[in-house]
PDB file of C-alpha atoms in Angstrom:
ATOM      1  CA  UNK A   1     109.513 109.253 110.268  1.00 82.00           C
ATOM      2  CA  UNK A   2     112.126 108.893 107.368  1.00 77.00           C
ATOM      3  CA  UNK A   3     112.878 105.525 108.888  1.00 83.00           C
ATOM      4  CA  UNK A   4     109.382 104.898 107.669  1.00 88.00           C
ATOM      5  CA  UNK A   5     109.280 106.695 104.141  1.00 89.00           C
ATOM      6  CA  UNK A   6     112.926 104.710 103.480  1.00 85.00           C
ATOM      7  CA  UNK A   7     110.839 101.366 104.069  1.00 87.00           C
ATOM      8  CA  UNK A   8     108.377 102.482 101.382  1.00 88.00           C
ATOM      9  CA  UNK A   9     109.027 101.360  97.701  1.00 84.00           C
ATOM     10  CA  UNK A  10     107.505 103.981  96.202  1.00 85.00           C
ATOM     11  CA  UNK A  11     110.299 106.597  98.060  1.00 86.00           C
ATOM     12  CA  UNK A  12     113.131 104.080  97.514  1.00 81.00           C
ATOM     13  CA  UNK A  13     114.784 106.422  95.295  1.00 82.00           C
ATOM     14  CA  UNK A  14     114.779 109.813  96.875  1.00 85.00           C
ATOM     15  CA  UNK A  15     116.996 111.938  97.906  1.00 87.00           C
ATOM     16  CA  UNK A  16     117.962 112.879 101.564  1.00 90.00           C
ATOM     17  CA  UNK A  17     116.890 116.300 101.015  1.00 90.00           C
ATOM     18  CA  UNK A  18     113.903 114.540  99.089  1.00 88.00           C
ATOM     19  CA  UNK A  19     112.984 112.606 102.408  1.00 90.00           C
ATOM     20  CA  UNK A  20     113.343 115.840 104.545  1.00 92.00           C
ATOM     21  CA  UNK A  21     110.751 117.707 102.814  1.00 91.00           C
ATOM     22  CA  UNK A  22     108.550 114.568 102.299  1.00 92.00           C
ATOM     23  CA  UNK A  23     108.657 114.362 106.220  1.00 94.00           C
ATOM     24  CA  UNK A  24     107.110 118.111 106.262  1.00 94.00           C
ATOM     25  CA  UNK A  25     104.316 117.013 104.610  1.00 95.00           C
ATOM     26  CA  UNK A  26     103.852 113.329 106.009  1.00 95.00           C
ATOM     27  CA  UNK A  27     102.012 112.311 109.300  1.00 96.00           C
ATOM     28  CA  UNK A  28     101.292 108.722 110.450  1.00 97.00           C
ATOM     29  CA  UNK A  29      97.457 108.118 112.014  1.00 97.00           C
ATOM     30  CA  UNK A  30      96.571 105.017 114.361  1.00 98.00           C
ATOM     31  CA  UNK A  31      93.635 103.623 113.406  1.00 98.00           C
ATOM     32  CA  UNK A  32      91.199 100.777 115.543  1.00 97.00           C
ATOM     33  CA  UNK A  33      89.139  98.631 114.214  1.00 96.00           C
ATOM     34  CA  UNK A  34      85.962  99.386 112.646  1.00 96.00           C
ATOM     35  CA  UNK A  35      87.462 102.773 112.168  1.00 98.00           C
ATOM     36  CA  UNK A  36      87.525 104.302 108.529  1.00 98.00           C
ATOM     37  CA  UNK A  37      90.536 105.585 106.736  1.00 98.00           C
ATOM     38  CA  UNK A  38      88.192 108.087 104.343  1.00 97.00           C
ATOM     39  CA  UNK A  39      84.712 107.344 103.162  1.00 97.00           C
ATOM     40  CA  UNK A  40      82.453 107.502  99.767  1.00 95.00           C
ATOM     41  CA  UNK A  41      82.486 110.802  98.777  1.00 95.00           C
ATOM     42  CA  UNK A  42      85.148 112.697 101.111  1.00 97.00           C
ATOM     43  CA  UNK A  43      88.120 114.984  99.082  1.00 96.00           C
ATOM     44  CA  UNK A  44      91.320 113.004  98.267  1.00 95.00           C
ATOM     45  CA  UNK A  45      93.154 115.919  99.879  1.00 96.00           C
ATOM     46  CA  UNK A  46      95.924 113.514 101.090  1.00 96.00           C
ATOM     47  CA  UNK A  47      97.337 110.391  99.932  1.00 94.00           C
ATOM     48  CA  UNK A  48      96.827 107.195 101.522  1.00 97.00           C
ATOM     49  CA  UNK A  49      99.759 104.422 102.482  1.00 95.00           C
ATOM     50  CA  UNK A  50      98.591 102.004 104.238  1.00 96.00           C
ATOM     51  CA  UNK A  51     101.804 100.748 106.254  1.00 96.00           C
ATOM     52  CA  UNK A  52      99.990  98.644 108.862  1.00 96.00           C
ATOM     53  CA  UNK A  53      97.045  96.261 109.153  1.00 95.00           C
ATOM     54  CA  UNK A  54      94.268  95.412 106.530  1.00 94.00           C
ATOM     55  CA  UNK A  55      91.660  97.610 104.931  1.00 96.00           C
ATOM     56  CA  UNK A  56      88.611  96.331 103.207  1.00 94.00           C
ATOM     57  CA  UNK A  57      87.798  99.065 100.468  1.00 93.00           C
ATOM     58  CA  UNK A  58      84.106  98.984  99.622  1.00 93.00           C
ATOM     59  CA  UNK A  59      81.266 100.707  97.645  1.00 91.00           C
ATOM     60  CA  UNK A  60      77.620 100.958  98.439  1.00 90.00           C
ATOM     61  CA  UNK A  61      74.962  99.420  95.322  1.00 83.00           C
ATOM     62  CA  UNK A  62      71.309 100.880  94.694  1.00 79.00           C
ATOM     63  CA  UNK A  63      70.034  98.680  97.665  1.00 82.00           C
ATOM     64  CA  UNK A  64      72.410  99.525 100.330  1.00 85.00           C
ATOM     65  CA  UNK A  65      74.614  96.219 100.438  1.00 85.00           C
ATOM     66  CA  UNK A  66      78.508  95.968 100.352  1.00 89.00           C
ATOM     67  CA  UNK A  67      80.327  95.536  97.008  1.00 86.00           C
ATOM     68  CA  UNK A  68      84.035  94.670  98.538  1.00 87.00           C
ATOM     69  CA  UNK A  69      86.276  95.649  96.083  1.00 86.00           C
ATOM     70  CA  UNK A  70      89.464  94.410  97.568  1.00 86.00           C
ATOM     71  CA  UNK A  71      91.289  93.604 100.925  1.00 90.00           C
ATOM     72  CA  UNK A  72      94.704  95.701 101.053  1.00 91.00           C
ATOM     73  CA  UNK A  73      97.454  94.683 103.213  1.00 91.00           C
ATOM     74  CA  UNK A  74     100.764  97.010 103.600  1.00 93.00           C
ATOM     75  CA  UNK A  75     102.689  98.224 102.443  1.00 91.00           C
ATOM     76  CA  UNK A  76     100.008  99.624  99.581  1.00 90.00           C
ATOM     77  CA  UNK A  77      98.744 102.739  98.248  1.00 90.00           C
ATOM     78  CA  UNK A  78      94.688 103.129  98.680  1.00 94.00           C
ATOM     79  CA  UNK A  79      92.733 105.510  97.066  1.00 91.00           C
ATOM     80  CA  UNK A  80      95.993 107.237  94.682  1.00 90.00           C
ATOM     81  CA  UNK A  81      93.403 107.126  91.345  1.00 88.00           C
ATOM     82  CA  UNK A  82      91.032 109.913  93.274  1.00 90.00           C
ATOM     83  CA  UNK A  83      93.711 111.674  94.349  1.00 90.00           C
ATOM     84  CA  UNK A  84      95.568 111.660  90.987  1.00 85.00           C
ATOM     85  CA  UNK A  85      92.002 112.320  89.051  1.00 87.00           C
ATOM     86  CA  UNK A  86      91.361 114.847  91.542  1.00 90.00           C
ATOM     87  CA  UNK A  87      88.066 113.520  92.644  1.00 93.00           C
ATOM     88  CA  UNK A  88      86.406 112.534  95.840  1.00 95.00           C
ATOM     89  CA  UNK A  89      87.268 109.128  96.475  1.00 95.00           C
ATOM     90  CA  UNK A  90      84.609 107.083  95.430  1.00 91.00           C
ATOM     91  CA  UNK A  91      84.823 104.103  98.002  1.00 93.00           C
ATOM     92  CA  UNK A  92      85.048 103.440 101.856  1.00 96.00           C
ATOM     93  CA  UNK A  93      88.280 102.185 103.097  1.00 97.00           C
ATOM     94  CA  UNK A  94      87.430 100.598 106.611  1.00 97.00           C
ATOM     95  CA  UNK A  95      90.024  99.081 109.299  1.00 97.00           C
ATOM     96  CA  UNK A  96      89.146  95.141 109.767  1.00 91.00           C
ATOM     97  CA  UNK A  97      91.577  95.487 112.734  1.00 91.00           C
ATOM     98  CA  UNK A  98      94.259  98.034 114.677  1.00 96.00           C
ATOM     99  CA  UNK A  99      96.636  99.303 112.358  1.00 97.00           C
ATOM    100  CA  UNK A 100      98.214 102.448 110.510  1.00 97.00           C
ATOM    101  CA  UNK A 101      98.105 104.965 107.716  1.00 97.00           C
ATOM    102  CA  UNK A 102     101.247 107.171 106.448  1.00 97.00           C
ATOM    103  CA  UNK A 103      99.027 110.162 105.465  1.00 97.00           C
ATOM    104  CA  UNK A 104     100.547 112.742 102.584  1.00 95.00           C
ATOM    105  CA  UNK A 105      99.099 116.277 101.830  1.00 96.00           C
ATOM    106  CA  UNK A 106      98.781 115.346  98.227  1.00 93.00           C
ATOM    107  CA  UNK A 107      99.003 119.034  96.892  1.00 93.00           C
ATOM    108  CA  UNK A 108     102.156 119.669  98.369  1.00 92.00           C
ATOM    109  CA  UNK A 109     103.241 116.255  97.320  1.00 90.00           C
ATOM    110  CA  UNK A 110     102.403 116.947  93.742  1.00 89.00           C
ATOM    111  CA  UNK A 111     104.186 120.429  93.418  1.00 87.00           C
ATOM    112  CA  UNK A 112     107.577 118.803  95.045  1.00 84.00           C
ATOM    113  CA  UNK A 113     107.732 114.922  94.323  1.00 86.00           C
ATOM    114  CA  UNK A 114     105.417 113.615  91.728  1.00 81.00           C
ATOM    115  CA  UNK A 115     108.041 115.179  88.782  1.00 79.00           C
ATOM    116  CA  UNK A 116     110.441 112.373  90.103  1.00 83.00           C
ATOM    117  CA  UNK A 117     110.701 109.712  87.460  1.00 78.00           C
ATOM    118  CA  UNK A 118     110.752 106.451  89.549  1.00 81.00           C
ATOM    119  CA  UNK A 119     107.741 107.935  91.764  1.00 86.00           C
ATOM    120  CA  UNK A 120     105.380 108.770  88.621  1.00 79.00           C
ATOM    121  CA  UNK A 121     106.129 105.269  87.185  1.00 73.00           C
ATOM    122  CA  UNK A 122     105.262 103.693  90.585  1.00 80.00           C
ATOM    123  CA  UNK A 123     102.106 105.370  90.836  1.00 80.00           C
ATOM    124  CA  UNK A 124     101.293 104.412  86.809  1.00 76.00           C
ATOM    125  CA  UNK A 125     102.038 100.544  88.257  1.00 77.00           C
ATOM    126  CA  UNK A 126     100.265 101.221  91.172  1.00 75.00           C
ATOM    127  CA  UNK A 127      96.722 102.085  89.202  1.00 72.00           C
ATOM    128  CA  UNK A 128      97.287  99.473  86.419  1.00 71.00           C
ATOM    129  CA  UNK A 129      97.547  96.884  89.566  1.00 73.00           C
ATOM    130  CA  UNK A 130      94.341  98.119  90.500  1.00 72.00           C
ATOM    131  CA  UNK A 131      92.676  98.466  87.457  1.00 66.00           C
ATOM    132  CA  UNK A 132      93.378  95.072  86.915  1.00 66.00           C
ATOM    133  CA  UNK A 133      92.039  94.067  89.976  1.00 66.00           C
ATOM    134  CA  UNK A 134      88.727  95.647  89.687  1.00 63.00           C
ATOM    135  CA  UNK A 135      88.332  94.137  85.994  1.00 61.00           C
ATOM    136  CA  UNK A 136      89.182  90.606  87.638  1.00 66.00           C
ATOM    137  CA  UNK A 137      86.131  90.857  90.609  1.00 61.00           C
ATOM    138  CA  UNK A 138      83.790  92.379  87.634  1.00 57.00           C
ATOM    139  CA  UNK A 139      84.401  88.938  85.908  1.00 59.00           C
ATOM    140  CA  UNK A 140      84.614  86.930  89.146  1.00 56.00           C
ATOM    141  CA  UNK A 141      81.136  88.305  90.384  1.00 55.00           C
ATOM    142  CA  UNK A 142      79.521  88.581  86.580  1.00 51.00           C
ATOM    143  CA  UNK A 143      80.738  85.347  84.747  1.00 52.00           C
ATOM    144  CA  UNK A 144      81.806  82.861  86.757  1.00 72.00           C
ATOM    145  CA  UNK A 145      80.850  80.227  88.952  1.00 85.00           C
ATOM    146  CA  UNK A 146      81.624  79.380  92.430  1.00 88.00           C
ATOM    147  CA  UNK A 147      83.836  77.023  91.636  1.00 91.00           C
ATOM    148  CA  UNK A 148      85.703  78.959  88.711  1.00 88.00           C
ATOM    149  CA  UNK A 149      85.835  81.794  90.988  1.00 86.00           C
ATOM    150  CA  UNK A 150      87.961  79.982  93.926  1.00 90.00           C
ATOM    151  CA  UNK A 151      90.173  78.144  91.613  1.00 91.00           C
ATOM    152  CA  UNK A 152      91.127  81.292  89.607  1.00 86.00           C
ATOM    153  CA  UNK A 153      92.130  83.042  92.980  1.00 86.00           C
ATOM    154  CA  UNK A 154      94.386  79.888  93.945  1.00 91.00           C
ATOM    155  CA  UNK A 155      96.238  79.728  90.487  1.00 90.00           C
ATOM    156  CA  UNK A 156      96.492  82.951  90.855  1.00 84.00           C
ATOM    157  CA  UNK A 157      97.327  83.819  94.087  1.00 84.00           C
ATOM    158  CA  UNK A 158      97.210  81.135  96.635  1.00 89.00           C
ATOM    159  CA  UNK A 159      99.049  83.278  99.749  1.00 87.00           C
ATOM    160  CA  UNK A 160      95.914  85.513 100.180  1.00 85.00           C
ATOM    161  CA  UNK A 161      95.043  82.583 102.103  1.00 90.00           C
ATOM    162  CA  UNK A 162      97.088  83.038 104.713  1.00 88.00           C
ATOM    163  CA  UNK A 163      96.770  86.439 104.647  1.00 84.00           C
ATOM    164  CA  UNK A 164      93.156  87.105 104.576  1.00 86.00           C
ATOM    165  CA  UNK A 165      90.531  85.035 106.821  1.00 87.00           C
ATOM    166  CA  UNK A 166      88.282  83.004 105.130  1.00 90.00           C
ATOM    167  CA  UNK A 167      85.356  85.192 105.705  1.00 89.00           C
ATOM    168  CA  UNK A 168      87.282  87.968 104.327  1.00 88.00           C
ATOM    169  CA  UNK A 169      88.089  85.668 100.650  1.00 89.00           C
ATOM    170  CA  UNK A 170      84.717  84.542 100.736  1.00 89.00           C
ATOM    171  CA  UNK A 171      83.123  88.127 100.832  1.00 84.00           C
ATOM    172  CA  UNK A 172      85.717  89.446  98.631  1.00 81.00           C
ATOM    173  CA  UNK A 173      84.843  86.533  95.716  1.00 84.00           C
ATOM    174  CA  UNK A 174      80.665  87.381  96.577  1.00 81.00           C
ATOM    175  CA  UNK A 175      80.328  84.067  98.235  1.00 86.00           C
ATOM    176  CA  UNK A 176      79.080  82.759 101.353  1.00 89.00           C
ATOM    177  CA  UNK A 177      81.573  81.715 104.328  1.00 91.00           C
ATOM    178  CA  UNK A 178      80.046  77.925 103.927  1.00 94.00           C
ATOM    179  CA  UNK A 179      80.391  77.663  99.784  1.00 93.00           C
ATOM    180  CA  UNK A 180      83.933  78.911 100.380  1.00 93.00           C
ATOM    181  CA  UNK A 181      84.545  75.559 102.668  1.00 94.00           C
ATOM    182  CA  UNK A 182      82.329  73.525 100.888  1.00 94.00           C
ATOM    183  CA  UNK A 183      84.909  73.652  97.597  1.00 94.00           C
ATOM    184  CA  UNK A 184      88.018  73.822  99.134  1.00 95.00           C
ATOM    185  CA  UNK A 185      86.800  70.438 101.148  1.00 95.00           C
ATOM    186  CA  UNK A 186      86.083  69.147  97.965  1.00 95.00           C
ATOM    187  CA  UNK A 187      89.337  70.492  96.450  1.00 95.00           C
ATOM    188  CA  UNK A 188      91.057  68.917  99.198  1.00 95.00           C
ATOM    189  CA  UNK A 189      89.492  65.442  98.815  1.00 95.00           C
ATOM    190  CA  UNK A 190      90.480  65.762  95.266  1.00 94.00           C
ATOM    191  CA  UNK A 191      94.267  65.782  95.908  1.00 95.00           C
ATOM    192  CA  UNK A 192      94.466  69.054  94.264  1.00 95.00           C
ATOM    193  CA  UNK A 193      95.549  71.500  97.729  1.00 95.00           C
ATOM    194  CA  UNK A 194      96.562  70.922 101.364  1.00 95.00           C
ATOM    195  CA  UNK A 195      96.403  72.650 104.007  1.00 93.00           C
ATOM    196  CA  UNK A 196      99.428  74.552 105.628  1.00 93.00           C
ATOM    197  CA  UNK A 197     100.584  74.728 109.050  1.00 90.00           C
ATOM    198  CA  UNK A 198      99.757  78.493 109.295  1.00 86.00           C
ATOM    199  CA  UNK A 199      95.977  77.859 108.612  1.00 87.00           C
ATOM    200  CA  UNK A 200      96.573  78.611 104.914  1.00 91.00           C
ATOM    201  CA  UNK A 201      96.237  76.975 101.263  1.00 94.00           C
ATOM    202  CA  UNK A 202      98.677  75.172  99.044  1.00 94.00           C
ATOM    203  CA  UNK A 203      97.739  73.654  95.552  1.00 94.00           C
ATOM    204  CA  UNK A 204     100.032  70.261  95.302  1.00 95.00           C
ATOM    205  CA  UNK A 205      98.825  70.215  91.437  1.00 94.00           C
ATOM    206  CA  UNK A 206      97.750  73.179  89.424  1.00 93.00           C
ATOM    207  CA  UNK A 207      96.680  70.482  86.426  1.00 94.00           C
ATOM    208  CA  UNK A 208      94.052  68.806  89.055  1.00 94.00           C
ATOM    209  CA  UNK A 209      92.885  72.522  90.108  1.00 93.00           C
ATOM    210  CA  UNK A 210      91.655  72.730  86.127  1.00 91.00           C
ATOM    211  CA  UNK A 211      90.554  69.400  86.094  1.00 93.00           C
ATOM    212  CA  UNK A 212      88.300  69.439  88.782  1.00 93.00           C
ATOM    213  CA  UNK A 213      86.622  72.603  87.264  1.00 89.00           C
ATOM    214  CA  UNK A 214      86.344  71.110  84.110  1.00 89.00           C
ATOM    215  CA  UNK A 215      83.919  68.047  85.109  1.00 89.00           C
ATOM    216  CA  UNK A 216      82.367  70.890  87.499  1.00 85.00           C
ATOM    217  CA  UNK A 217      80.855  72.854  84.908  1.00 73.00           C
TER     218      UNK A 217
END
């Protein structure tokens, strides 16, 4: 187990003696796919770290349908603004495949380990990162277009395709599977990315990204 807290930025600074008693109060769960790490409206008793596979965090609108929030891959933190509001957490987190969750008794946690310095700051990172995040899909799914949308996530970020699936970037930017292709064939055409080996995305020139969205609008 410490093997695994060591490998965990957010315990990079402990102790020894810190690690011993965070292994008292740590377990690690398997988890298959299709299988949920917490849902809508469950306590945020423990914290999550999500150390293997991908999670697709999700709420539920006024009609039922799926607002993806974000994909997570490890090694994250999922969930830490319930459990640091003290709130039931207020969105699914689902397994899109086999993977694993370091799971922490968050009481115990706080009365020991969230004092330390270099573990509060993480955590204050941590949210701000996510915060960020959410304000960025607001804006993706309220303001802009599909093609603003899929440009903005390649200047911004341009490995998430090759480490999401395409289905997975299209549902996360509120498009369909086929719009997702259609512009990134056009992109393509346009000299502006490539495809990589791996399956992935590379822009060959950022300046042709915002040109092509500027005659697109």
């Amino acid at each position: 187990m410490q093997n695994i807290l060591k490998q965990i930025p957010l315990f990079s600074q402990l102790k020894e003696e810190e690690l011993e008693s965070l292994e008292q109060i740590s377990r690690v769960k398997s988890y298959g796919a299709g299988e949920y790490a917490f849902h809508a409206g469950d306590p945020s008793d423990y914290l999550y770290i999500l150390i293997e596979g991908t999670v697709k965090v999700y709420m539920m609108d006024a009609k039922g349908k799926e607002v993806i929030l974000h994909y997570f891959n490890p090694v994250t933190l999922v969930g830490e603004y319930a459990n640091l509001n003290q709130k039931p957490f207020p969105a699914f987190a689902l397994f899109d495949a086999p993977g694993k969750m370091l799971i922490i008794d968050f009481n115990k946690f706080k009365e020991t380990l969230l004092t330390h310095p270099d573990i509060s700051l993480r955590l204050i990172s941590s949210l701000v990162a996510k915060i960020k995040t959410l304000e960025e899909m607001l804006n993706r799914g309220l303001m802009q277009d599909a093609n603003a949308r899929i440009i903005k996530i390649l200047q911004e970020d341009e490995t998430l395709f090759t480490t999401l699936k395409h289905w997975q970037i299209a549902a996360l930017l509120h498009l369909t599977p086929e719009t997702l292709s259609r512009i990134l064939k056009k992109l393509k055409d346009y000299g502006a990315i490539e495809k990589t080996p791996q399956g992935g995305i590379h822009v060959l020139h950022p300046e042709k990204l915002q040109e092509y969205l500027d005659l697109n609008q």
